[in-house]
Amino acid sequence: MAEEYELKMQKAIEATEREFSKIRTSVATPAILNNIRVDYYGTPTPIPQVAKVTVPEPRMLLVTPWEKTMVEPINRAIQMANIGVSPIMDGNGIRVAIPILTAERRAELVKIARKHAEEGKVAIRNIRRDANDAIKKNKELGEDESKKRQDQIQKVTDSYIAKVDEILKVKEADLLEV
């Protein structure tokens, strides 16, 4: 039973990491374009599904559409996404220069990262609550066994909250790096 809840906690960690990958740093990462959707024959489609996104330089993304007709729609979608980058059409692709972050913007991004980390911790605590409720409802368990399982769930919860803190620390260091 504990494995089931531990798996849910792992998924909460993965969701937090996905949210962190969307937060732009001064270093180019293809993940910042993952949530931008482009009109692909009437269907809003994420950029990575219609183009190859590479990092030729530390502060540059190169978006190469699989169809040449998609260059203009992808360029427009990146501009309209308002993520603080300016795409430049370059023949059969689009170059996206990642500007250096200001100190003010870095502080904002750290706040956003902390908010995502807190949401991850809340999700993990909710999973702990669900696990404890299931243990309390199980009438087959004795009081000692019930207490032992709740302690076990608490230890797992503490370890996953520590993991969230660790990935937050890494993301903050990444954001504050000049």
JSON list of C-alpha atoms in Angstrom, two decimals, residues 11-176:
[
{"chain": "A", "resi": 11, "resn": "LYS", "atom": "CA", "xyz": [4.69, 11.88, -9.79]},
{"chain": "A", "resi": 12, "resn": "ALA", "atom": "CA", "xyz": [4.29, 15.06, -7.72]},
{"chain": "A", "resi": 13, "resn": "ILE", "atom": "CA", "xyz": [8.10, 15.50, -7.87]},
{"chain": "A", "resi": 14, "resn": "GLU", "atom": "CA", "xyz": [8.04, 14.99, -11.64]},
{"chain": "A", "resi": 15, "resn": "ALA", "atom": "CA", "xyz": [5.24, 17.56, -12.02]},
{"chain": "A", "resi": 16, "resn": "THR", "atom": "CA", "xyz": [7.27, 20.07, -9.99]},
{"chain": "A", "resi": 17, "resn": "GLU", "atom": "CA", "xyz": [10.32, 19.42, -12.17]},
{"chain": "A", "resi": 18, "resn": "ARG", "atom": "CA", "xyz": [8.18, 19.97, -15.30]},
{"chain": "A", "resi": 19, "resn": "GLU", "atom": "CA", "xyz": [7.03, 23.31, -13.90]},
{"chain": "A", "resi": 20, "resn": "PHE", "atom": "CA", "xyz": [10.63, 24.25, -13.13]},
{"chain": "A", "resi": 21, "resn": "SER", "atom": "CA", "xyz": [11.68, 23.40, -16.70]},
{"chain": "A", "resi": 22, "resn": "LYS", "atom": "CA", "xyz": [9.22, 26.02, -17.97]},
{"chain": "A", "resi": 23, "resn": "ILE", "atom": "CA", "xyz": [10.93, 28.77, -15.97]},
{"chain": "A", "resi": 24, "resn": "ARG", "atom": "CA", "xyz": [13.42, 30.48, -18.23]},
{"chain": "A", "resi": 25, "resn": "THR", "atom": "CA", "xyz": [17.00, 31.02, -17.11]},
{"chain": "A", "resi": 26, "resn": "SER", "atom": "CA", "xyz": [19.79, 32.82, -18.97]},
{"chain": "A", "resi": 27, "resn": "VAL", "atom": "CA", "xyz": [20.80, 29.49, -20.48]},
{"chain": "A", "resi": 28, "resn": "ALA", "atom": "CA", "xyz": [18.93, 28.24, -23.53]},
{"chain": "A", "resi": 29, "resn": "THR", "atom": "CA", "xyz": [16.85, 25.12, -22.97]},
{"chain": "A", "resi": 30, "resn": "PRO", "atom": "CA", "xyz": [14.36, 23.67, -25.46]},
{"chain": "A", "resi": 31, "resn": "ALA", "atom": "CA", "xyz": [11.86, 23.14, -22.62]},
{"chain": "A", "resi": 32, "resn": "ILE", "atom": "CA", "xyz": [10.90, 26.84, -22.63]},
{"chain": "A", "resi": 33, "resn": "LEU", "atom": "CA", "xyz": [9.15, 26.27, -25.97]},
{"chain": "A", "resi": 34, "resn": "ASN", "atom": "CA", "xyz": [7.31, 23.09, -24.90]},
{"chain": "A", "resi": 35, "resn": "ASN", "atom": "CA", "xyz": [4.07, 24.84, -23.91]},
{"chain": "A", "resi": 36, "resn": "ILE", "atom": "CA", "xyz": [3.89, 27.17, -26.90]},
{"chain": "A", "resi": 37, "resn": "ARG", "atom": "CA", "xyz": [1.29, 25.93, -29.32]},
{"chain": "A", "resi": 38, "resn": "VAL", "atom": "CA", "xyz": [1.29, 26.61, -33.04]},
{"chain": "A", "resi": 39, "resn": "ASP", "atom": "CA", "xyz": [-1.64, 26.20, -35.43]},
{"chain": "A", "resi": 40, "resn": "TYR", "atom": "CA", "xyz": [-0.85, 23.02, -37.36]},
{"chain": "A", "resi": 41, "resn": "TYR", "atom": "CA", "xyz": [-3.60, 22.47, -39.92]},
{"chain": "A", "resi": 42, "resn": "GLY", "atom": "CA", "xyz": [-6.24, 23.76, -37.53]},
{"chain": "A", "resi": 43, "resn": "THR", "atom": "CA", "xyz": [-4.92, 21.93, -34.45]},
{"chain": "A", "resi": 44, "resn": "PRO", "atom": "CA", "xyz": [-3.00, 23.74, -31.68]},
{"chain": "A", "resi": 45, "resn": "THR", "atom": "CA", "xyz": [0.19, 21.67, -31.48]},
{"chain": "A", "resi": 46, "resn": "PRO", "atom": "CA", "xyz": [3.26, 22.09, -29.21]},
{"chain": "A", "resi": 47, "resn": "ILE", "atom": "CA", "xyz": [6.33, 23.37, -31.10]},
{"chain": "A", "resi": 48, "resn": "PRO", "atom": "CA", "xyz": [8.44, 20.24, -30.36]},
{"chain": "A", "resi": 49, "resn": "GLN", "atom": "CA", "xyz": [5.87, 18.17, -32.28]},
{"chain": "A", "resi": 50, "resn": "VAL", "atom": "CA", "xyz": [6.23, 20.22, -35.48]},
{"chain": "A", "resi": 51, "resn": "ALA", "atom": "CA", "xyz": [9.91, 21.19, -35.31]},
{"chain": "A", "resi": 52, "resn": "LYS", "atom": "CA", "xyz": [13.30, 20.18, -34.00]},
{"chain": "A", "resi": 53, "resn": "VAL", "atom": "CA", "xyz": [14.54, 22.48, -31.24]},
{"chain": "A", "resi": 54, "resn": "THR", "atom": "CA", "xyz": [18.31, 22.50, -30.71]},
{"chain": "A", "resi": 55, "resn": "VAL", "atom": "CA", "xyz": [20.79, 24.56, -28.68]},
{"chain": "A", "resi": 56, "resn": "PRO", "atom": "CA", "xyz": [23.68, 25.55, -30.99]},
{"chain": "A", "resi": 57, "resn": "GLU", "atom": "CA", "xyz": [25.03, 28.08, -28.45]},
{"chain": "A", "resi": 58, "resn": "PRO", "atom": "CA", "xyz": [24.50, 28.53, -24.69]},
{"chain": "A", "resi": 59, "resn": "ARG", "atom": "CA", "xyz": [22.09, 31.43, -25.20]},
{"chain": "A", "resi": 60, "resn": "MET", "atom": "CA", "xyz": [20.50, 30.51, -28.54]},
{"chain": "A", "resi": 61, "resn": "LEU", "atom": "CA", "xyz": [17.78, 28.09, -29.63]},
{"chain": "A", "resi": 62, "resn": "LEU", "atom": "CA", "xyz": [17.40, 26.96, -33.21]},
{"chain": "A", "resi": 63, "resn": "VAL", "atom": "CA", "xyz": [13.92, 25.86, -34.24]},
{"chain": "A", "resi": 64, "resn": "THR", "atom": "CA", "xyz": [13.88, 23.87, -37.48]},
{"chain": "A", "resi": 65, "resn": "PRO", "atom": "CA", "xyz": [10.34, 23.00, -38.65]},
{"chain": "A", "resi": 66, "resn": "TRP", "atom": "CA", "xyz": [9.82, 19.71, -40.42]},
{"chain": "A", "resi": 67, "resn": "GLU", "atom": "CA", "xyz": [7.68, 21.55, -42.97]},
{"chain": "A", "resi": 68, "resn": "LYS", "atom": "CA", "xyz": [8.94, 24.81, -44.48]},
{"chain": "A", "resi": 69, "resn": "THR", "atom": "CA", "xyz": [5.41, 26.24, -44.41]},
{"chain": "A", "resi": 70, "resn": "MET", "atom": "CA", "xyz": [5.53, 26.16, -40.58]},
{"chain": "A", "resi": 71, "resn": "VAL", "atom": "CA", "xyz": [8.36, 28.72, -40.21]},
{"chain": "A", "resi": 72, "resn": "GLU", "atom": "CA", "xyz": [6.05, 31.74, -40.16]},
{"chain": "A", "resi": 73, "resn": "PRO", "atom": "CA", "xyz": [3.36, 30.25, -37.85]},
{"chain": "A", "resi": 74, "resn": "ILE", "atom": "CA", "xyz": [6.01, 29.07, -35.36]},
{"chain": "A", "resi": 75, "resn": "ASN", "atom": "CA", "xyz": [7.69, 32.50, -35.42]},
{"chain": "A", "resi": 76, "resn": "ARG", "atom": "CA", "xyz": [4.33, 34.17, -34.76]},
{"chain": "A", "resi": 77, "resn": "ALA", "atom": "CA", "xyz": [3.49, 31.71, -31.94]},
{"chain": "A", "resi": 78, "resn": "ILE", "atom": "CA", "xyz": [6.81, 32.37, -30.17]},
{"chain": "A", "resi": 79, "resn": "GLN", "atom": "CA", "xyz": [6.28, 36.14, -30.43]},
{"chain": "A", "resi": 80, "resn": "MET", "atom": "CA", "xyz": [2.71, 35.91, -29.12]},
{"chain": "A", "resi": 81, "resn": "ALA", "atom": "CA", "xyz": [3.74, 33.64, -26.22]},
{"chain": "A", "resi": 82, "resn": "ASN", "atom": "CA", "xyz": [5.33, 36.66, -24.53]},
{"chain": "A", "resi": 83, "resn": "ILE", "atom": "CA", "xyz": [8.12, 34.69, -22.82]},
{"chain": "A", "resi": 84, "resn": "GLY", "atom": "CA", "xyz": [10.68, 37.47, -23.09]},
{"chain": "A", "resi": 85, "resn": "VAL", "atom": "CA", "xyz": [12.50, 36.27, -26.22]},
{"chain": "A", "resi": 86, "resn": "SER", "atom": "CA", "xyz": [12.54, 37.62, -29.76]},
{"chain": "A", "resi": 87, "resn": "PRO", "atom": "CA", "xyz": [12.58, 35.04, -32.54]},
{"chain": "A", "resi": 88, "resn": "ILE", "atom": "CA", "xyz": [14.36, 35.81, -35.82]},
{"chain": "A", "resi": 89, "resn": "MET", "atom": "CA", "xyz": [13.44, 33.95, -39.00]},
{"chain": "A", "resi": 90, "resn": "ASP", "atom": "CA", "xyz": [16.57, 32.57, -40.59]},
{"chain": "A", "resi": 91, "resn": "GLY", "atom": "CA", "xyz": [15.89, 30.84, -43.90]},
{"chain": "A", "resi": 92, "resn": "ASN", "atom": "CA", "xyz": [14.40, 27.44, -43.10]},
{"chain": "A", "resi": 93, "resn": "GLY", "atom": "CA", "xyz": [14.44, 27.94, -39.34]},
{"chain": "A", "resi": 94, "resn": "ILE", "atom": "CA", "xyz": [14.03, 30.36, -36.49]},
{"chain": "A", "resi": 95, "resn": "ARG", "atom": "CA", "xyz": [16.76, 31.57, -34.15]},
{"chain": "A", "resi": 96, "resn": "VAL", "atom": "CA", "xyz": [15.62, 32.43, -30.64]},
{"chain": "A", "resi": 97, "resn": "ALA", "atom": "CA", "xyz": [18.16, 34.49, -28.67]},
{"chain": "A", "resi": 98, "resn": "ILE", "atom": "CA", "xyz": [17.83, 34.15, -24.90]},
{"chain": "A", "resi": 99, "resn": "PRO", "atom": "CA", "xyz": [18.53, 37.55, -23.31]},
{"chain": "A", "resi": 100, "resn": "ILE", "atom": "CA", "xyz": [20.41, 37.95, -20.05]},
{"chain": "A", "resi": 101, "resn": "LEU", "atom": "CA", "xyz": [18.02, 38.20, -17.13]},
{"chain": "A", "resi": 102, "resn": "THR", "atom": "CA", "xyz": [17.92, 41.37, -15.05]},
{"chain": "A", "resi": 103, "resn": "ALA", "atom": "CA", "xyz": [18.29, 41.09, -11.28]},
{"chain": "A", "resi": 104, "resn": "GLU", "atom": "CA", "xyz": [14.65, 42.12, -10.91]},
{"chain": "A", "resi": 105, "resn": "ARG", "atom": "CA", "xyz": [13.46, 39.41, -13.31]},
{"chain": "A", "resi": 106, "resn": "ARG", "atom": "CA", "xyz": [15.64, 36.81, -11.57]},
{"chain": "A", "resi": 107, "resn": "ALA", "atom": "CA", "xyz": [13.96, 37.65, -8.25]},
{"chain": "A", "resi": 108, "resn": "GLU", "atom": "CA", "xyz": [10.52, 37.27, -9.87]},
{"chain": "A", "resi": 109, "resn": "LEU", "atom": "CA", "xyz": [11.49, 33.89, -11.32]},
{"chain": "A", "resi": 110, "resn": "VAL", "atom": "CA", "xyz": [12.80, 32.71, -7.94]},
{"chain": "A", "resi": 111, "resn": "LYS", "atom": "CA", "xyz": [9.41, 33.62, -6.42]},
{"chain": "A", "resi": 112, "resn": "ILE", "atom": "CA", "xyz": [7.65, 31.66, -9.16]},
{"chain": "A", "resi": 113, "resn": "ALA", "atom": "CA", "xyz": [9.94, 28.67, -8.56]},
{"chain": "A", "resi": 114, "resn": "ARG", "atom": "CA", "xyz": [9.24, 28.81, -4.82]},
{"chain": "A", "resi": 115, "resn": "LYS", "atom": "CA", "xyz": [5.51, 28.90, -5.54]},
{"chain": "A", "resi": 116, "resn": "HIS", "atom": "CA", "xyz": [5.80, 25.78, -7.73]},
{"chain": "A", "resi": 117, "resn": "ALA", "atom": "CA", "xyz": [7.87, 24.06, -5.04]},
{"chain": "A", "resi": 118, "resn": "GLU", "atom": "CA", "xyz": [5.24, 24.86, -2.42]},
{"chain": "A", "resi": 119, "resn": "GLU", "atom": "CA", "xyz": [2.53, 23.46, -4.71]},
{"chain": "A", "resi": 120, "resn": "GLY", "atom": "CA", "xyz": [4.59, 20.28, -5.03]},
{"chain": "A", "resi": 121, "resn": "LYS", "atom": "CA", "xyz": [4.94, 20.02, -1.25]},
{"chain": "A", "resi": 122, "resn": "VAL", "atom": "CA", "xyz": [1.19, 20.55, -0.80]},
{"chain": "A", "resi": 123, "resn": "ALA", "atom": "CA", "xyz": [0.51, 17.75, -3.30]},
{"chain": "A", "resi": 124, "resn": "ILE", "atom": "CA", "xyz": [2.85, 15.44, -1.38]},
{"chain": "A", "resi": 125, "resn": "ARG", "atom": "CA", "xyz": [1.20, 16.34, 1.95]},
{"chain": "A", "resi": 126, "resn": "ASN", "atom": "CA", "xyz": [-2.23, 15.65, 0.41]},
{"chain": "A", "resi": 127, "resn": "ILE", "atom": "CA", "xyz": [-1.01, 12.22, -0.66]},
{"chain": "A", "resi": 128, "resn": "ARG", "atom": "CA", "xyz": [0.22, 11.63, 2.92]},
{"chain": "A", "resi": 129, "resn": "ARG", "atom": "CA", "xyz": [-3.20, 12.63, 4.24]},
{"chain": "A", "resi": 130, "resn": "ASP", "atom": "CA", "xyz": [-4.91, 10.21, 1.83]},
{"chain": "A", "resi": 131, "resn": "ALA", "atom": "CA", "xyz": [-2.55, 7.41, 2.89]},
{"chain": "A", "resi": 132, "resn": "ASN", "atom": "CA", "xyz": [-3.15, 8.09, 6.59]},
{"chain": "A", "resi": 133, "resn": "ASP", "atom": "CA", "xyz": [-6.91, 8.15, 6.03]},
{"chain": "A", "resi": 134, "resn": "ALA", "atom": "CA", "xyz": [-6.73, 4.79, 4.27]},
{"chain": "A", "resi": 135, "resn": "ILE", "atom": "CA", "xyz": [-4.68, 3.36, 7.15]},
{"chain": "A", "resi": 136, "resn": "LYS", "atom": "CA", "xyz": [-7.16, 4.67, 9.75]},
{"chain": "A", "resi": 137, "resn": "LYS", "atom": "CA", "xyz": [-10.12, 3.24, 7.82]},
{"chain": "A", "resi": 138, "resn": "ASN", "atom": "CA", "xyz": [-8.51, -0.22, 7.64]},
{"chain": "A", "resi": 139, "resn": "LYS", "atom": "CA", "xyz": [-10.14, -1.95, 10.63]},
{"chain": "A", "resi": 140, "resn": "GLU", "atom": "CA", "xyz": [-8.02, -5.09, 10.14]},
{"chain": "A", "resi": 141, "resn": "LEU", "atom": "CA", "xyz": [-4.91, -3.29, 11.38]},
{"chain": "A", "resi": 142, "resn": "GLY", "atom": "CA", "xyz": [-4.16, -3.13, 15.07]},
{"chain": "A", "resi": 143, "resn": "GLU", "atom": "CA", "xyz": [-3.37, 0.17, 16.73]},
{"chain": "A", "resi": 144, "resn": "ASP", "atom": "CA", "xyz": [0.38, -0.53, 16.82]},
{"chain": "A", "resi": 145, "resn": "GLU", "atom": "CA", "xyz": [0.50, -1.58, 13.15]},
{"chain": "A", "resi": 146, "resn": "SER", "atom": "CA", "xyz": [-1.56, 1.46, 12.17]},
{"chain": "A", "resi": 147, "resn": "LYS", "atom": "CA", "xyz": [0.84, 3.77, 14.02]},
{"chain": "A", "resi": 148, "resn": "LYS", "atom": "CA", "xyz": [3.86, 2.02, 12.45]},
{"chain": "A", "resi": 149, "resn": "ARG", "atom": "CA", "xyz": [2.46, 2.48, 8.93]},
{"chain": "A", "resi": 150, "resn": "GLN", "atom": "CA", "xyz": [1.63, 6.13, 9.57]},
{"chain": "A", "resi": 151, "resn": "ASP", "atom": "CA", "xyz": [5.21, 6.67, 10.77]},
{"chain": "A", "resi": 152, "resn": "GLN", "atom": "CA", "xyz": [6.46, 4.94, 7.61]},
{"chain": "A", "resi": 153, "resn": "ILE", "atom": "CA", "xyz": [4.30, 7.21, 5.43]},
{"chain": "A", "resi": 154, "resn": "GLN", "atom": "CA", "xyz": [5.63, 10.24, 7.35]},
{"chain": "A", "resi": 155, "resn": "LYS", "atom": "CA", "xyz": [9.24, 9.21, 6.68]},
{"chain": "A", "resi": 156, "resn": "VAL", "atom": "CA", "xyz": [8.51, 8.80, 2.96]},
{"chain": "A", "resi": 157, "resn": "THR", "atom": "CA", "xyz": [6.73, 12.17, 2.94]},
{"chain": "A", "resi": 158, "resn": "ASP", "atom": "CA", "xyz": [9.69, 13.85, 4.63]},
{"chain": "A", "resi": 159, "resn": "SER", "atom": "CA", "xyz": [12.10, 12.38, 2.06]},
{"chain": "A", "resi": 160, "resn": "TYR", "atom": "CA", "xyz": [9.99, 13.61, -0.86]},
{"chain": "A", "resi": 161, "resn": "ILE", "atom": "CA", "xyz": [9.62, 17.09, 0.63]},
{"chain": "A", "resi": 162, "resn": "ALA", "atom": "CA", "xyz": [13.41, 17.14, 1.03]},
{"chain": "A", "resi": 163, "resn": "LYS", "atom": "CA", "xyz": [13.68, 16.23, -2.68]},
{"chain": "A", "resi": 164, "resn": "VAL", "atom": "CA", "xyz": [11.45, 19.19, -3.58]},
{"chain": "A", "resi": 165, "resn": "ASP", "atom": "CA", "xyz": [13.66, 21.45, -1.44]},
{"chain": "A", "resi": 166, "resn": "GLU", "atom": "CA", "xyz": [16.75, 20.09, -3.20]},
{"chain": "A", "resi": 167, "resn": "ILE", "atom": "CA", "xyz": [15.43, 20.67, -6.73]},
{"chain": "A", "resi": 168, "resn": "LEU", "atom": "CA", "xyz": [14.27, 24.15, -5.65]},
{"chain": "A", "resi": 169, "resn": "LYS", "atom": "CA", "xyz": [17.77, 24.91, -4.36]},
{"chain": "A", "resi": 170, "resn": "VAL", "atom": "CA", "xyz": [19.26, 23.82, -7.70]},
{"chain": "A", "resi": 171, "resn": "LYS", "atom": "CA", "xyz": [16.73, 25.89, -9.67]},
{"chain": "A", "resi": 172, "resn": "GLU", "atom": "CA", "xyz": [17.33, 28.98, -7.51]},
{"chain": "A", "resi": 173, "resn": "ALA", "atom": "CA", "xyz": [21.10, 28.64, -8.00]},
{"chain": "A", "resi": 174, "resn": "ASP", "atom": "CA", "xyz": [20.49, 28.30, -11.74]},
{"chain": "A", "resi": 175, "resn": "LEU", "atom": "CA", "xyz": [18.29, 31.41, -11.79]},
{"chain": "A", "resi": 176, "resn": "LEU", "atom": "CA", "xyz": [20.62, 33.53, -9.68]}
]
